[in-house]
C-alpha positions as a printed Julia matrix, in Angstrom:
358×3 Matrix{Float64}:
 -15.44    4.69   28.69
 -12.67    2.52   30.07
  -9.55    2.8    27.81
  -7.58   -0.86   27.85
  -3.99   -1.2    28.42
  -3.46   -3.5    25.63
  -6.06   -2.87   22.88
  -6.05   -5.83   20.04
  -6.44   -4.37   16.51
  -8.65   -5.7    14.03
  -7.85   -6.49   10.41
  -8.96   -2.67    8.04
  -8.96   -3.59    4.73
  -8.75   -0.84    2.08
  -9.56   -0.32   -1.12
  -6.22    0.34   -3.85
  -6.05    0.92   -7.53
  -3.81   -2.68   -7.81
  -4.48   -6.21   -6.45
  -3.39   -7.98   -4.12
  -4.27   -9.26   -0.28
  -4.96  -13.24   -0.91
  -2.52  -13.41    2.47
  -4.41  -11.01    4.0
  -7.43  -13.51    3.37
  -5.74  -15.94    5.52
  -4.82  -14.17    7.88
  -8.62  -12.64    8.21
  -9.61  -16.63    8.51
 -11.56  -16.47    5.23
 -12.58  -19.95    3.62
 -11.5   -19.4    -0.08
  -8.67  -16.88    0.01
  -8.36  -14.83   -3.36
  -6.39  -11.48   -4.83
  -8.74   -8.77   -5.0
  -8.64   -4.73   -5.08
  -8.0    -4.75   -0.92
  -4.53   -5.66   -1.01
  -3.79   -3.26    2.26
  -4.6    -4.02    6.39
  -3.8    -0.15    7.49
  -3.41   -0.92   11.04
  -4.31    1.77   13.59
  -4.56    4.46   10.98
  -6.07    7.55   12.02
  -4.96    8.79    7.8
  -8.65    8.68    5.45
  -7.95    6.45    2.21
  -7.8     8.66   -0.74
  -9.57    6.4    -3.65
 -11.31    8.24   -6.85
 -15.15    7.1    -7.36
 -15.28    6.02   -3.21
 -15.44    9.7    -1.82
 -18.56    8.62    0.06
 -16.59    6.27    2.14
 -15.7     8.87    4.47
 -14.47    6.94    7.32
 -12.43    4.64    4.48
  -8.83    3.81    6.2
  -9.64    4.95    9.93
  -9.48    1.4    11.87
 -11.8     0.58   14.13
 -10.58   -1.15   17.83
 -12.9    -3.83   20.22
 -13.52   -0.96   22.96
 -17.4     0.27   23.17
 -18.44   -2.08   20.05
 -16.14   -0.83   17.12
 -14.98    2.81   18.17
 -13.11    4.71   15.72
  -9.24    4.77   16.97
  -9.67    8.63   16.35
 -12.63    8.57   18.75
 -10.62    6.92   21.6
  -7.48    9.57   20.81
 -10.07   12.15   20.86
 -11.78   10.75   24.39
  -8.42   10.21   26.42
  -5.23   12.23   24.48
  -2.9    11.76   27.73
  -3.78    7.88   28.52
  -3.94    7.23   24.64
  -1.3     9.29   23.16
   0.88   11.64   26.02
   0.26   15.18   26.38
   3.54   16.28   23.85
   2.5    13.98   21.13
  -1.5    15.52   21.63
  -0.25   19.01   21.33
   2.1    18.77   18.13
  -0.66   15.83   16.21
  -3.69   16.37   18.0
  -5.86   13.09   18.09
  -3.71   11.37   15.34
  -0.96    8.92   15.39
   1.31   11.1    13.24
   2.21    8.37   11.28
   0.92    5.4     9.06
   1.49    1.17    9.44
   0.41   -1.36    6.68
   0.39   -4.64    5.78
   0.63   -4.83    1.93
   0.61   -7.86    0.22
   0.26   -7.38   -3.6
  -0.21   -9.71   -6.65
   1.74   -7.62   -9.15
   3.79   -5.17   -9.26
   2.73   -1.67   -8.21
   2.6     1.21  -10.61
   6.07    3.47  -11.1
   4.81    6.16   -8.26
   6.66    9.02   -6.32
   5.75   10.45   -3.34
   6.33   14.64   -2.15
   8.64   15.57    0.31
   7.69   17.7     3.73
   8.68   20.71    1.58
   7.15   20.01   -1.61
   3.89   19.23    0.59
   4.07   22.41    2.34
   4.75   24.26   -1.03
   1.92   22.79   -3.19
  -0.49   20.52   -1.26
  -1.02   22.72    1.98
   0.36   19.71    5.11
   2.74   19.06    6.88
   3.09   15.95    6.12
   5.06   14.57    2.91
   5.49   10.86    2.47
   8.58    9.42    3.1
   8.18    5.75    3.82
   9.92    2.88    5.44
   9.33   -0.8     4.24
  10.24   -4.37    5.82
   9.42   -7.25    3.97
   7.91  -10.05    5.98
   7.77  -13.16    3.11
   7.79  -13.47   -0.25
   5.27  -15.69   -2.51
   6.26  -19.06   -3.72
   5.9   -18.37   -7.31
   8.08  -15.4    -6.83
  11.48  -16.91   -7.2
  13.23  -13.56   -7.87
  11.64  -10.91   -6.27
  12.54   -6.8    -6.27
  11.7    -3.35   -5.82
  12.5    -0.57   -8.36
  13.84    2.42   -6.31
  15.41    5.33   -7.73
  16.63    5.98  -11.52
  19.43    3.78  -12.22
  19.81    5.63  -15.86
  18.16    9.31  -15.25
  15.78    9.84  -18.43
  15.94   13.47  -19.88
  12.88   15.68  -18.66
  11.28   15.87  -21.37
  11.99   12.89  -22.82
  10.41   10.72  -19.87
   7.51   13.38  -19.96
   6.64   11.93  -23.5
   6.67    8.39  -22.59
   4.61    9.17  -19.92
   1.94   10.99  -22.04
   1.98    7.99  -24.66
   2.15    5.44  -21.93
   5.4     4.27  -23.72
   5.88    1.5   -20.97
   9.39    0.18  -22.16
  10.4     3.9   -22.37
   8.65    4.14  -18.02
  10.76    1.67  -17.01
  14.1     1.81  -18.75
  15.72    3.8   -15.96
  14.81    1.62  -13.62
  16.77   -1.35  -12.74
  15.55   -4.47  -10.53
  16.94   -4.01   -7.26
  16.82   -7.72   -5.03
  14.54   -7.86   -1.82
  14.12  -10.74    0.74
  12.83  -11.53    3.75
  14.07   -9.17    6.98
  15.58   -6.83    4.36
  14.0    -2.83    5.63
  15.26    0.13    3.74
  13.81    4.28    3.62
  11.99    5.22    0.74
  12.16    9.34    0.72
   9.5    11.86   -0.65
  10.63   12.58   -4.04
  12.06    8.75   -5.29
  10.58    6.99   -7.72
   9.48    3.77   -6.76
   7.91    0.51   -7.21
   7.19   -2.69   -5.32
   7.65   -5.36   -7.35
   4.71   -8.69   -7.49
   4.63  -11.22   -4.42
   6.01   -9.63   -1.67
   4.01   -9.37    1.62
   5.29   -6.76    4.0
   5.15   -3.59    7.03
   5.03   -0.38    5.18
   5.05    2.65    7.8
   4.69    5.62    6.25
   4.48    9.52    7.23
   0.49   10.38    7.63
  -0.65   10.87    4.14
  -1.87    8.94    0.97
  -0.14   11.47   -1.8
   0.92    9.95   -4.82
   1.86   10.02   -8.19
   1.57    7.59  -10.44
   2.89    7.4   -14.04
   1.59    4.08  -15.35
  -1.95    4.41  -15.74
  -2.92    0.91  -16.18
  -1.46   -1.71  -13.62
  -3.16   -5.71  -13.31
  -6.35   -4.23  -15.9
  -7.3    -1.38  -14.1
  -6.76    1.99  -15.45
  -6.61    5.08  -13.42
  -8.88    7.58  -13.25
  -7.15   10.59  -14.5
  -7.51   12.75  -11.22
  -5.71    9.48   -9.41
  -2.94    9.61  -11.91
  -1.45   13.42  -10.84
  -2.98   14.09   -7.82
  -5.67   15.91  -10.22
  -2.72   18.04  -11.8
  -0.55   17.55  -14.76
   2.14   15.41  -15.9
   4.86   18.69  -14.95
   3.42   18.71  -11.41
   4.16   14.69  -11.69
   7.42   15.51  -12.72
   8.5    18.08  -10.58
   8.26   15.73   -7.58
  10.43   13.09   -9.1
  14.49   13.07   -8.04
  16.27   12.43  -11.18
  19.46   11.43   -9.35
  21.44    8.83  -10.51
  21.76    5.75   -8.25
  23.31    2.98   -8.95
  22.12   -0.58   -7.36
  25.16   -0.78   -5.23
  24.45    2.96   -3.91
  20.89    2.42   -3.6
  22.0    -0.99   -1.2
  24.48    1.91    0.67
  22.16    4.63    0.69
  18.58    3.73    1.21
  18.77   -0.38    2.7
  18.87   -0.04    6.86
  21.88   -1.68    8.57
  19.54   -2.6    11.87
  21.41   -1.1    14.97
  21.32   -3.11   18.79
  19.79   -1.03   21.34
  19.65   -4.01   24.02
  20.99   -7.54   24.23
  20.66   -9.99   27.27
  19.01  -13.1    28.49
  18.59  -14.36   24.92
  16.54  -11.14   24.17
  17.27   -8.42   21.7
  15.97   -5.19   20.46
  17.3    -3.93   17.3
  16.69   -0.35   15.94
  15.27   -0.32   12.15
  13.91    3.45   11.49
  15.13    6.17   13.39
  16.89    9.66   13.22
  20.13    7.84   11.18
  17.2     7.5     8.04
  14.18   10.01    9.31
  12.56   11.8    11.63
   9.36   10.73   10.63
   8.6     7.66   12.35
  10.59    4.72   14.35
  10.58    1.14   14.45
  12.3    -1.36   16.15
  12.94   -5.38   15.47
  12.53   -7.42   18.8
  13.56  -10.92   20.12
  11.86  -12.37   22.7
  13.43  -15.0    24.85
  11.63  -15.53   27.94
  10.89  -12.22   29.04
  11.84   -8.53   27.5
  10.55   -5.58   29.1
   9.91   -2.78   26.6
  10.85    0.89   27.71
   8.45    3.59   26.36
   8.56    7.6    25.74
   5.39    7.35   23.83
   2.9     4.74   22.62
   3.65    1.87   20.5
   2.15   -0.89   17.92
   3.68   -4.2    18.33
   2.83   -6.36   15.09
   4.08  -10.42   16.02
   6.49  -11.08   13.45
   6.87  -15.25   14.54
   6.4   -17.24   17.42
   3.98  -16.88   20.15
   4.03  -15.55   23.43
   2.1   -13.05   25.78
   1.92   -9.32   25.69
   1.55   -7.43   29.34
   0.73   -3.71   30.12
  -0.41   -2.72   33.69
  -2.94   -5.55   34.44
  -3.84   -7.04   31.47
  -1.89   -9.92   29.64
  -3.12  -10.92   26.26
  -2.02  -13.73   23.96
   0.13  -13.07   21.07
   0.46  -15.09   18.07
   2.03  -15.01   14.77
   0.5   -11.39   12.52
  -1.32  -10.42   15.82
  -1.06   -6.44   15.91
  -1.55   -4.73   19.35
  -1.93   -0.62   20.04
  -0.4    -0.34   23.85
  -1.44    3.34   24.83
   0.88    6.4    26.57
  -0.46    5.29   29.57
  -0.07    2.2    30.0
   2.78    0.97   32.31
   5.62   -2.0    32.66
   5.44   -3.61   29.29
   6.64   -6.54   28.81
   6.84   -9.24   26.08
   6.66  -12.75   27.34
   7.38  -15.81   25.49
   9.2   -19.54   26.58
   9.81  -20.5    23.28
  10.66  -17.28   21.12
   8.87  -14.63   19.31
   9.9   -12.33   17.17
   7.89   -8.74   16.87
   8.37   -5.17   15.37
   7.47   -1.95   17.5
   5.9     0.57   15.6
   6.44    4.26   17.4
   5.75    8.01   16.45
   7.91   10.64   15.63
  10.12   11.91   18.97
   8.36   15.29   20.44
């Protein structure tokens, strides 16, 4: 099997407990574009879906890639680890990616949810791997004239106070230490294991995530549906819930200090830029970085990268391939592929997707 130095990734729709994805639509060329329970394009995942009542859908979140008629990614990490992936980053992740990408666009806003940290993983849910995520937000829908996140407690609930609302699904009671914290466009900030969170309705963006789908979710009902209960607590109890949750005090302005990313230059010249987003200043988990493409930037690798075309359109090269590149395209160039370059005359903007440093 010949492994491509540029491989072009396919949209991987998959199934979520909320709705969302009419953008998606679009973008997947569909006729009559519509909101429905596949509100999430996980893009090179090598991570399995985790959705109650679809357990037979065991392949459900690995993408597929247009090498050999629809391999599995995993397959092709699996095939070639050193072309696809680099010997160091085989032999700490073995034939995964070691971290997870998304397009999410949702319809309304997502349940209150929390996520573990490496430790709290390790402790109770035998990985690795918490889930400690990073978001950008790409656009924002036109009915949405005020759009937010809720991240962190603004006004920390007592324990067992908050444990009672939860149990009577006392919404007003979920949400009163929550305050609505502004997003827009370009804005990125860290999301750590152990935050309580929620994305709030309209927003289409890149979530990159560490490798897992663990969650929490407090709100059992979100746009009609209502939660199984082994999808509420991870199949646990509310305490379990609970004992994930940080009950630190953050007020908007230290959430906007704390958690938002001030983007960091790495490279300017020739009209071209690369700006880091995630790195080791907010984890170790994963890295991205924001590019500007004038003419011609040559990207330097240590590992292999996704490049997801943020605006414009240009041309992608890796050893002797060269592949157009238009607005949403999302590309996977492997370990072994050689002088990288983005090309484009009239600008293009992109974000570059990389693993964790081994």
């Amino acid at each position: 099997m010949k492994i491509p130095d540029i491989i072009r990734l396919p949209s991987n729709r998959v199934w979520r407990t909320y709705p969302g994805g009419k953008f998606l639509d679009v973008l997947d060329g569909k006729q009559t574009a519509s909101d429905d329970h596949f509100p999430e394009d996980w893009i090179a995942s090598t991570t399995r879906a985790v959705n109650k009542g679809r357990e037979h859908l065991t392949d459900e979140g690995i993408s597929r890639v247009a090498v050999e008629d629809g391999k599995k990614i995993t397959e092709l990490f699996a095939y070639a680890p050193q072309k696809m992936l680099g010997e160091k980053h085989f032999s700490r992740f073995g034939a995964n990616s070691g971290f997870l990408l998304k397009f999410l666009d949702s319809q309304i806003r997502l349940h209150i949810q929390c996520h573990p940290t490496v430790e709290f993983a390790e402790k109770y849910l035998n990985s690795s791997s918490g889930k400690t995520e990073g978001y950008y937000i790409l656009k924002i829908r036109d009915e949405v004239l005020e759009p937010y996140i809720y991240l962190g407690f603004q006004e920390p609930p007592g324990y067992n106070a908050y444990k009672k609302a939860i149990c009577q699904q006392d919404q007003k009671s979920i949400l009163a230490p929550f305050q609505k914290i502004p997003v827009k466009p370009g804005d990125a900030f860290i999301v750590p294991g152990g935050l309580p969170h929620a994305i709030g309705e309209g927003i289409f963006m890149v979530e990159i995530m560490e490798p897992t789908d663990f969650a929490v979710r407090i709100e059992f009902e979100r746009g009609g549906y209502i939660l199984p209960e082994a999808s509420r607590f991870m199949g646990r109890d509310v305490d379990f819930a609970l004992s994930m949750f940080d009950f630190t005090a953050y007020t908007p302005e230290k959430i906007k200090e704390k958690f938002f990313i001030k983007p960091q230059t790495e490279y300017s010249g020739s009209g071209s830029i690369i700006d880091s987003i995630f790195d080791t200043r907010s984890t170790a988990c994963f890295r991205v970085k924001h590019c500007t493409v004038k003419n011609t930037l040559c990207l330097e690798k240590n590992s292999f990268l996704i490049v997801i075309i943020l605006s414009g359109s240009g041309k992608i090269q890796a050893g002797a391939e060269t592949l157009e590149a238009k607005i949403y395209d999302k590309f996977f160039i492997p370990f072994g592929s050689a002088n990288v370059r983005l090309l484009s005359e009239t600008g293009m903007e992109c974000l570059c997707a990389l693993p964790p440093e081994v």
